[in-house]
Tab-separated table of C-alpha atoms and ligand atoms in Angstrom:
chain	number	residue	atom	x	y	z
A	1	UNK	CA	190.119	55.627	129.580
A	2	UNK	CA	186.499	55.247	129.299
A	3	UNK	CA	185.802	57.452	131.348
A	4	UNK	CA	188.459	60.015	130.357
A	5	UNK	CA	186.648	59.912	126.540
A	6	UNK	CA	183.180	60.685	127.915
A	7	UNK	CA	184.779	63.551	130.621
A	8	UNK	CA	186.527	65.100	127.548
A	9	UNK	CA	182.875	64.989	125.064
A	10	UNK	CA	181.469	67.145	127.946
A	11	UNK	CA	184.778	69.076	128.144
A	12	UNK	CA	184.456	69.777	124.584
A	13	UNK	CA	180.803	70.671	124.390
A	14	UNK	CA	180.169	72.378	127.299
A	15	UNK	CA	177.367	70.255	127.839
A	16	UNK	CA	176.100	66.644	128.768
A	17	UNK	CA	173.520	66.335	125.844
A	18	UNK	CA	175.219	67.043	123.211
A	19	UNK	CA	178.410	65.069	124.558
A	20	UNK	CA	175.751	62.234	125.162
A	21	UNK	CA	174.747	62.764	121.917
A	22	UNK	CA	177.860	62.462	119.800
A	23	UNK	CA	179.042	59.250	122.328
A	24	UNK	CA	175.533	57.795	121.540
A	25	UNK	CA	175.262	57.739	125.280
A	26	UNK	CA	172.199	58.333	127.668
A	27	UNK	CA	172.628	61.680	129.257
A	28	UNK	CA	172.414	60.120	132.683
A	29	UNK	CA	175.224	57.692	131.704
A	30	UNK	CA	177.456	60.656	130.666
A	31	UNK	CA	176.811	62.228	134.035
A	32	UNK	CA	177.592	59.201	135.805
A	33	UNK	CA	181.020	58.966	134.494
A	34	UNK	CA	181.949	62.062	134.880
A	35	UNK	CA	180.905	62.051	138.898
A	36	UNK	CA	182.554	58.749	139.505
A	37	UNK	CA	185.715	60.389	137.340
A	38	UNK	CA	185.574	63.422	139.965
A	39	UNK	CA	185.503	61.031	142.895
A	40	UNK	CA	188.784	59.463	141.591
A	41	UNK	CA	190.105	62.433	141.118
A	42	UNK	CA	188.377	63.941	144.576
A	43	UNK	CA	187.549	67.710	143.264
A	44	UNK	CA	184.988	68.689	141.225
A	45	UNK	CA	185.302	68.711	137.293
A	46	UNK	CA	183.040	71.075	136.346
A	47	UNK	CA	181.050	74.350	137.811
A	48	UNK	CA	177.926	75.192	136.962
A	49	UNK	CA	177.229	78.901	136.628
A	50	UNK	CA	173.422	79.621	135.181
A	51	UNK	CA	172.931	77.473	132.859
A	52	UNK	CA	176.435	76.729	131.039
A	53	UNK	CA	178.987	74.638	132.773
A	54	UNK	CA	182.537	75.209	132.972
A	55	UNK	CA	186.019	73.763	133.708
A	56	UNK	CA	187.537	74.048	137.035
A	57	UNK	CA	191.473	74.411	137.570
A	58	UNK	CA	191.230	70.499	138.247
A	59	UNK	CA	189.338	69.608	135.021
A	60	UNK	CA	191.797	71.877	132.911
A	61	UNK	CA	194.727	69.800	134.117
A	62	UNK	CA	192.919	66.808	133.648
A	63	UNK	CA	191.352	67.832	130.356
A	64	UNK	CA	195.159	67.995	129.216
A	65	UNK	CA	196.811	65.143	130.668
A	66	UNK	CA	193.486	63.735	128.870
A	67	UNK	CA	194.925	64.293	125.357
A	68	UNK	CA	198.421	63.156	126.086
A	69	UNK	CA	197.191	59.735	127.064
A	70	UNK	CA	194.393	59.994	123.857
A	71	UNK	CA	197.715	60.335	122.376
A	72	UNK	CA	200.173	57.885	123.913
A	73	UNK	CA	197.338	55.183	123.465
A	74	UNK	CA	196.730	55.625	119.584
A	75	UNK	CA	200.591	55.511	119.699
A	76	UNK	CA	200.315	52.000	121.179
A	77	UNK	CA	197.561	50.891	119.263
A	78	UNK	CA	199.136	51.811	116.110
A	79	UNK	CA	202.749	50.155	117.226
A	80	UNK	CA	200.599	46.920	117.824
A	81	UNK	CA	198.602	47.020	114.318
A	82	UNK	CA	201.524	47.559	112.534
A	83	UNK	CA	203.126	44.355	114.808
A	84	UNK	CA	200.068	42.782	113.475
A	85	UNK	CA	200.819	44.184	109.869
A	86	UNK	CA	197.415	44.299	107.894
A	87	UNK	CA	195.812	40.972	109.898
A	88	UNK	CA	194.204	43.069	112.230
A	89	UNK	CA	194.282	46.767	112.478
A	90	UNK	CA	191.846	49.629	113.073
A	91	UNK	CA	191.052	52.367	109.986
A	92	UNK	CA	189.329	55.845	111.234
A	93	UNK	CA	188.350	57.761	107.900
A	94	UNK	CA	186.722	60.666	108.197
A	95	UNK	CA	184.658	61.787	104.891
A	96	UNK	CA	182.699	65.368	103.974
A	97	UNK	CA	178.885	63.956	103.679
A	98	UNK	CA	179.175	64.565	99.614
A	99	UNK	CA	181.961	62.150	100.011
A	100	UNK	CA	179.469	59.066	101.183
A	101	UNK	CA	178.468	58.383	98.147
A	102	UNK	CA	182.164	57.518	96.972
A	103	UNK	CA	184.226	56.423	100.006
A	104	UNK	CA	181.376	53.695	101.642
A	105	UNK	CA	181.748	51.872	97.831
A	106	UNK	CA	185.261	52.300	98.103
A	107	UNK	CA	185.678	50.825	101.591
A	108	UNK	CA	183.696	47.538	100.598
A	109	UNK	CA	186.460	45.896	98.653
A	110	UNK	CA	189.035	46.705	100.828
A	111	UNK	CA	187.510	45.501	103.855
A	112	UNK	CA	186.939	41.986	101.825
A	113	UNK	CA	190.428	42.228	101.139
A	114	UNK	CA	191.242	42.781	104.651
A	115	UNK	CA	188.517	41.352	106.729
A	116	UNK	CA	190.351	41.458	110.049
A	117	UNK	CA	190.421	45.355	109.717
A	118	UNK	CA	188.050	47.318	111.334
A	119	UNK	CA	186.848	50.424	110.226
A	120	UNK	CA	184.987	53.722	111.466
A	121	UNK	CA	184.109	56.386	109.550
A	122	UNK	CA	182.822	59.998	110.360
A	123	UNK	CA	181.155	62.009	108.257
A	124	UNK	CA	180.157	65.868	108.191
A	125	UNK	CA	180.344	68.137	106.510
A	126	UNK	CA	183.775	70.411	105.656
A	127	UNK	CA	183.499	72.460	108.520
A	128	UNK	CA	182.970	70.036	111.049
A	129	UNK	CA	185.414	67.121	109.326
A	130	UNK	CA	188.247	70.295	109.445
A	131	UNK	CA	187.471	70.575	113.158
A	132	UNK	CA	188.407	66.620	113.461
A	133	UNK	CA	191.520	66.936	110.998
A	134	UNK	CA	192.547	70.028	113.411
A	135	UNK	CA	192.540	67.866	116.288
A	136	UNK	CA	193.756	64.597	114.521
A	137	UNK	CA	191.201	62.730	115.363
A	138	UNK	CA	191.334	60.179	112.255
A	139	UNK	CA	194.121	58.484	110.217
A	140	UNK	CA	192.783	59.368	106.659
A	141	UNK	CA	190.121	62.792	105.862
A	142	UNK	CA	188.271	62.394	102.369
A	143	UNK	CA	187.654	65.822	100.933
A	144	UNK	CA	186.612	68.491	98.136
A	145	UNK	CA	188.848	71.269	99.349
A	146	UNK	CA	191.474	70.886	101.372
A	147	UNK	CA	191.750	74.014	104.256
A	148	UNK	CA	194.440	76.853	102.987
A	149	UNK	CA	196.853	77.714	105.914
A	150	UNK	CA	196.715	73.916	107.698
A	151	UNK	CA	199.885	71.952	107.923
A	152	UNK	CA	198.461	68.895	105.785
A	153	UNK	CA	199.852	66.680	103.140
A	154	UNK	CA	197.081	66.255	100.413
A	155	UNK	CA	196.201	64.312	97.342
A	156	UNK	CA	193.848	64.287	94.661
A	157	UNK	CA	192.478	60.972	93.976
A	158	UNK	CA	189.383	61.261	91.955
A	159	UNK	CA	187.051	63.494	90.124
A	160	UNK	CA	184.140	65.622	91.699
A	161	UNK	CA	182.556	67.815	89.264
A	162	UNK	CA	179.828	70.534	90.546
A	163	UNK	CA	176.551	71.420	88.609
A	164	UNK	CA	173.579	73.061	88.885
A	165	UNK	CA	170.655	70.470	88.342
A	166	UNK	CA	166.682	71.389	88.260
A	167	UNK	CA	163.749	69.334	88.078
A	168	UNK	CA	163.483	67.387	84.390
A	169	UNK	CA	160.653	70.369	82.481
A	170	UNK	CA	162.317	73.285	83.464
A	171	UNK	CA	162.523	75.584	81.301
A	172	UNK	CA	166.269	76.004	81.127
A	173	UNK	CA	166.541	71.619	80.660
A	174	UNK	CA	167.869	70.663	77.549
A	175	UNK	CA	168.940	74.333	76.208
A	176	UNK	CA	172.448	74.469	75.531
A	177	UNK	CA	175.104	76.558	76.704
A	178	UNK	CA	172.925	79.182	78.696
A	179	UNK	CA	174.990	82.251	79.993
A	180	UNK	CA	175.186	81.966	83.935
A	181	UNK	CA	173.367	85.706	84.547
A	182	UNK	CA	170.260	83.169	83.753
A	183	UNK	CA	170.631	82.003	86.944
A	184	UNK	CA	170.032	85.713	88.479
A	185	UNK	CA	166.766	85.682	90.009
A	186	UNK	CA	165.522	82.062	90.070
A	187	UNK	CA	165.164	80.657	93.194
A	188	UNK	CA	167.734	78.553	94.537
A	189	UNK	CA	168.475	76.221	97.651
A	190	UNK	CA	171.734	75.818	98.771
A	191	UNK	CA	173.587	73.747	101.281
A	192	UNK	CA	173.997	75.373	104.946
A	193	UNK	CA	177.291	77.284	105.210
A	194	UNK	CA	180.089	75.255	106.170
A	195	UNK	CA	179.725	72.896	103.584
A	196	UNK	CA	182.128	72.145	100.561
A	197	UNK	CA	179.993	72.242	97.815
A	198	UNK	CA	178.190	75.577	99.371
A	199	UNK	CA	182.095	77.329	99.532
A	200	UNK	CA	182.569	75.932	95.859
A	201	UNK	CA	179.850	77.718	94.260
A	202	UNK	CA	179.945	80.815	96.267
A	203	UNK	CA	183.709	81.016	94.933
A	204	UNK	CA	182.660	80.534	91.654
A	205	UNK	CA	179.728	83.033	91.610
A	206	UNK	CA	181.898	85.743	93.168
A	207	UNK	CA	184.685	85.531	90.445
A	208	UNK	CA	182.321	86.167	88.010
A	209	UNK	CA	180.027	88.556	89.936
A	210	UNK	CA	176.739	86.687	90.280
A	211	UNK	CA	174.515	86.836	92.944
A	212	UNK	CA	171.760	84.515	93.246
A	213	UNK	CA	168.801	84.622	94.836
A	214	UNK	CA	168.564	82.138	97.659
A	215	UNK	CA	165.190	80.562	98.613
A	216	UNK	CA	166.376	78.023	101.169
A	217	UNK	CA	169.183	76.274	102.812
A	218	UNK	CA	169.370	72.964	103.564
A	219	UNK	CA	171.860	70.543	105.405
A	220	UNK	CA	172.094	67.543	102.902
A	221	UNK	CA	172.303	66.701	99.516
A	222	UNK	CA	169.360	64.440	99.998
A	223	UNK	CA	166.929	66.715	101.154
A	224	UNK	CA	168.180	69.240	98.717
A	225	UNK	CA	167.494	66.636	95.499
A	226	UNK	CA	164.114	66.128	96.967
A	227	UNK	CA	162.975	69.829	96.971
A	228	UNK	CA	164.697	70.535	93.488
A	229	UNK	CA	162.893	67.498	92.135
A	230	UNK	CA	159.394	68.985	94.370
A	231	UNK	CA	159.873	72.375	92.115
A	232	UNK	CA	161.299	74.457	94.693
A	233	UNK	CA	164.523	76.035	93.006
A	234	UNK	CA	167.765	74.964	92.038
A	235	UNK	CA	170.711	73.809	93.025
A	236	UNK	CA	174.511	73.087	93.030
A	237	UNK	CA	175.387	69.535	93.637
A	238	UNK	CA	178.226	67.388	92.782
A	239	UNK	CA	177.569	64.617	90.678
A	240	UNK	CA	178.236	61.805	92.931
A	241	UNK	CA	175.054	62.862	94.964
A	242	UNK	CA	173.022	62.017	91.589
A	243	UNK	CA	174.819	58.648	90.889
A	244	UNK	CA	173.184	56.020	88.771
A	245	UNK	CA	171.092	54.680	91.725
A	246	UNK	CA	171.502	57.828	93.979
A	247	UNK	CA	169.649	60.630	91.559
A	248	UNK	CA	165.600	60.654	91.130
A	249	UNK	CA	164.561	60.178	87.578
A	250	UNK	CA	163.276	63.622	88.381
A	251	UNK	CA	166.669	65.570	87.965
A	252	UNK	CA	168.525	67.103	84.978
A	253	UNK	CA	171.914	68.457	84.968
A	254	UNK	CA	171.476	72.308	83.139
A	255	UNK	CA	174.117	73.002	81.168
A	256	UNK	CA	175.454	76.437	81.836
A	257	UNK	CA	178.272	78.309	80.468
A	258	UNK	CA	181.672	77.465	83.036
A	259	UNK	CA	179.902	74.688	84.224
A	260	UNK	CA	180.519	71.813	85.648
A	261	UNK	CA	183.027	73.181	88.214
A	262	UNK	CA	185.821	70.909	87.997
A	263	UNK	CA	187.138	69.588	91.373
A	264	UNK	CA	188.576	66.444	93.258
A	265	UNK	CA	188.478	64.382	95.967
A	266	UNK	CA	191.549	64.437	98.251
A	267	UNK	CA	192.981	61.955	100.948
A	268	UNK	CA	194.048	64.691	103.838
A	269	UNK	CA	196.165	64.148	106.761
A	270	UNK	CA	198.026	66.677	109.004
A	271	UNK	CA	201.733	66.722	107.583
A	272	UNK	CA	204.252	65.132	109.550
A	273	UNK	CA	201.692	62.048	110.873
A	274	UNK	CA	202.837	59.324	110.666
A	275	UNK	CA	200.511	56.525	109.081
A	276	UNK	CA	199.672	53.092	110.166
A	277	UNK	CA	200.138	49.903	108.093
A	278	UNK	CA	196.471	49.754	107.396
A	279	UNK	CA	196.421	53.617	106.803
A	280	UNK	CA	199.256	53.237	104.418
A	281	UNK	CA	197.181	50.523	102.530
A	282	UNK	CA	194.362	52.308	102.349
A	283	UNK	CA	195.957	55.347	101.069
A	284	UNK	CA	197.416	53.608	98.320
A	285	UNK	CA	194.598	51.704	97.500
A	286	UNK	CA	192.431	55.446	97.289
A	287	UNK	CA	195.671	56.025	94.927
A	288	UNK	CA	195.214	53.229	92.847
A	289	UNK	CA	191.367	52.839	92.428
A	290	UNK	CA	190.653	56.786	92.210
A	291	UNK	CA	190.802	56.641	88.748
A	292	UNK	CA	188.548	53.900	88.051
A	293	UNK	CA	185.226	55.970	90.011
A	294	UNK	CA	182.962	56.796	87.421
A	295	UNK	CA	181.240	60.138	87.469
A	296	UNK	CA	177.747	59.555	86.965
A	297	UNK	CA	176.393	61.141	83.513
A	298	UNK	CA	173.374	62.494	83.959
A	299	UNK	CA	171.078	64.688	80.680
A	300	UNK	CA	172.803	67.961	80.201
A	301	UNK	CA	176.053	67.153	81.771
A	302	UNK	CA	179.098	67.579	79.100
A	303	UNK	CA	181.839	65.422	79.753
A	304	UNK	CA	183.938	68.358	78.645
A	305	UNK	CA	184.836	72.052	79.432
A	306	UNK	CA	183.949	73.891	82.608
A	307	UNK	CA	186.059	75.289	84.634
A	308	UNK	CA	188.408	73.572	87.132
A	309	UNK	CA	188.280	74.995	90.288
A	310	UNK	CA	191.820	74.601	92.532
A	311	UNK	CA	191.336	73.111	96.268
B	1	PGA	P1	180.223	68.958	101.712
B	1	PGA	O1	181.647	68.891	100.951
B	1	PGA	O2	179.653	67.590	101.737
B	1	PGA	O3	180.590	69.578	103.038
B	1	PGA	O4	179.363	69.891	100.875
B	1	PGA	C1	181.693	68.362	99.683
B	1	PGA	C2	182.825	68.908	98.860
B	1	PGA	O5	183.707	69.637	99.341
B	1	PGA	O6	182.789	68.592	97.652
C-alpha cells in the first residue's frame, strides 16, 4: 500500500520532486519505491521522454487498480472506526488557508473530547482544496464558496465577512461610508488567483464595475497583512485573518460603501458519501459551535449592512 501511495504522488505529478515533496519524502526514497514497485510488478512504470515522465500501459492499469484499493481500504478503515464508534477513529479535514484561523481552534475541543481520534488536516487554498474534494480525498472540506456544478452537499456554519483593511493613518481610516470608486487607482495587493477571498472580491468589483489597480499578488493572508501594514497598498481580507491575536496593531478595517462582503464558512462533502462516526460528530459539532465563533471587530468594521454575497 505504501508503496502504491508514493507510485500514485509521482503518477499524479508527473514528477518525483514534487511527489517527494507533498509525501514529505526524500526524492531518492520516492524513486526507490517506485523501482522496487516495478520489480513486483516486472515492467516498467514510467518512461522518460526529455525531461517529463510518463505512464506506460502497465502503470495506467496499475494507477487504476491503485484507486480501487485507496478505495476499498478507506472502506475498511471506516467499517472498523465506526466498530470502534468514537474511541478511536481517524478525521481528514481539509480547510481553505483563510479557514486556519477558525477550524485549528475549533478542532482543539473536540479532540479533548475525543482524545483517541486522530486527526489530519490539509490546507490550501480553494483551488487546490476543490482538487482534493474532486477526488475525495478527505471526510469533511471547510470552505468560503462552495464550487457551482459539483455534486456536494453543503452547509453554512459560521460567519466570514470580507473587508478591505489599510495600514492605521491612511487617509481613507476612520472616514465613514466612502463610495467604493475611491478605491480606483490606489494600489492594491491581492491574493494569487485561485484563492477564495481573491474570487470574492473580483465578483464583487465586477457587479458593480470597478476595476482596481493591482500592485502585487501574494499567496497568504500573512504576508499580505505584513505589506498592507509596510504601506504597500490595500487589501481584501476576511476578518478571521485579523483576529484578536492574529491582526497587527497596524491594521484598520476602511469602511466602504457595500462593505463588508457578507459570506460563510461551509462544511463540504461530495453528495452521496457516506460519513464516518467521527465525521458525523464532527459535522455536528461544526453545526452546533458555528454560531458561537466570534468575528473579530476590528476600527472601521460595522457590525451591520454590507452586502451578503451567496456561495
Ligand atoms: P482562500 O479561501 O483561503 O483560498 O482565500 C478563503 C475563502 O473562500 O473565504
Amino acid at each position: 500500500m505504501r508503496q502504491l501511495r508514493v507510485f500514485d504522488a509521482v503518477a499524479r505529478h508527473s514528477g518525483f520532486s514534487r511527489a517527494a515533496a507533498e509525501l514529505h519524502l526524500a526524492q531518492p526514497t520516492v524513486s526507490m519505491q517506485v523501482k522496487q514497485l516495478a520489480a513486483a510488478v516486472g515492467l516498467p512504470l514510467f518512461e522518460q521522454i526529455g525531461k517529463k515522465i510518463y505512464l506506460t500501459d502497465a502503470g495506467r492499469a496499475l494507477q487504476a487498480t491503485g484507486a480501487e484499493m485507496f478505495d476499498a481500504w478507506a472502506r475498511l478503515e471506516m467499517q472498523m472506526a465506526d466498530l470502534k464508534g468514537l474511541k478511536q477513529g481517524r478525521l481528514r479535514v481539509a480547510a481553505v488557508t483563510t479557514a486556519k484561523y477558525v477550524v485549528p481552534r475549533l478542532l482543539g475541543p473536540f479532540c479533548q473530547m475525543h482524545p483517541g481520534v486522530d486527526v489530519q488536516m490539509e490546507v490550501g487554498n480553494r483551488s487546490a482544496i476543490i482538487e482534493r474534494l474532486e477526488r475525495n480525498e478527505d471526510d469533511l472540506t471547510i470552505m468560503g464558496m462552495p464550487p457551482r456544478g459539483m455534486d456536494i452537499v453543503s452547509h453554512p456554519f459560521a460567519e466570514n465577512p470580507l473587508v478591505v483593511v489599510a495600514p492605521r493613518g491612511h487617509v481613507l481610516a476612520g472616514r465613514r461610508r466612502v463610495p467604493l470608486t475611491k478605491l480606483e487607482g490606489l494600489p492594491f495587493l491581492m491574493r494569487e488567483q485561485g484563492s477564495g477571498t481573491r474570487l470574492a472580491a473580483d465578483r464583487f468589483l465586477k457587479d458593480r464595475g470597478i476595476r482596481l489597480t493591482i500592485k502585487m499578488e501574494l499567496g497568504s493572508n500573512e504576508a499580505i497583512k505584513q505589506a498592507v501594514a509596510g504601506g504597500l497598498g490595500l487589501s481584501f481580507l476576511s476578518l478571521h485573518a485579523l483576529g484578536p491575536d492574529a491582526a497587527p496593531r497596524s491594521l484598520v478595517a476602511l469602511n466602504i460603501e457595500g462593505l463588508p462582503i457578507r459570506r460563510h464558512w461551509y462544511i463540504v462533502h461530495p453528495a452521496g458519501k457516506r460519513l464516518s462516526v467521527v465525521a458525523q460528530a464532527f459535522y455536528g459539532y461544526l453545526k452546533q459551535e458555528g454560531g458561537n465563533i466570534r468575528v473579530p471587530v476590528l476600527t472601521g468594521f460595522s457590525a451591520t449592512g454590507g452586502t451578503v454575497q451567496r456561495a
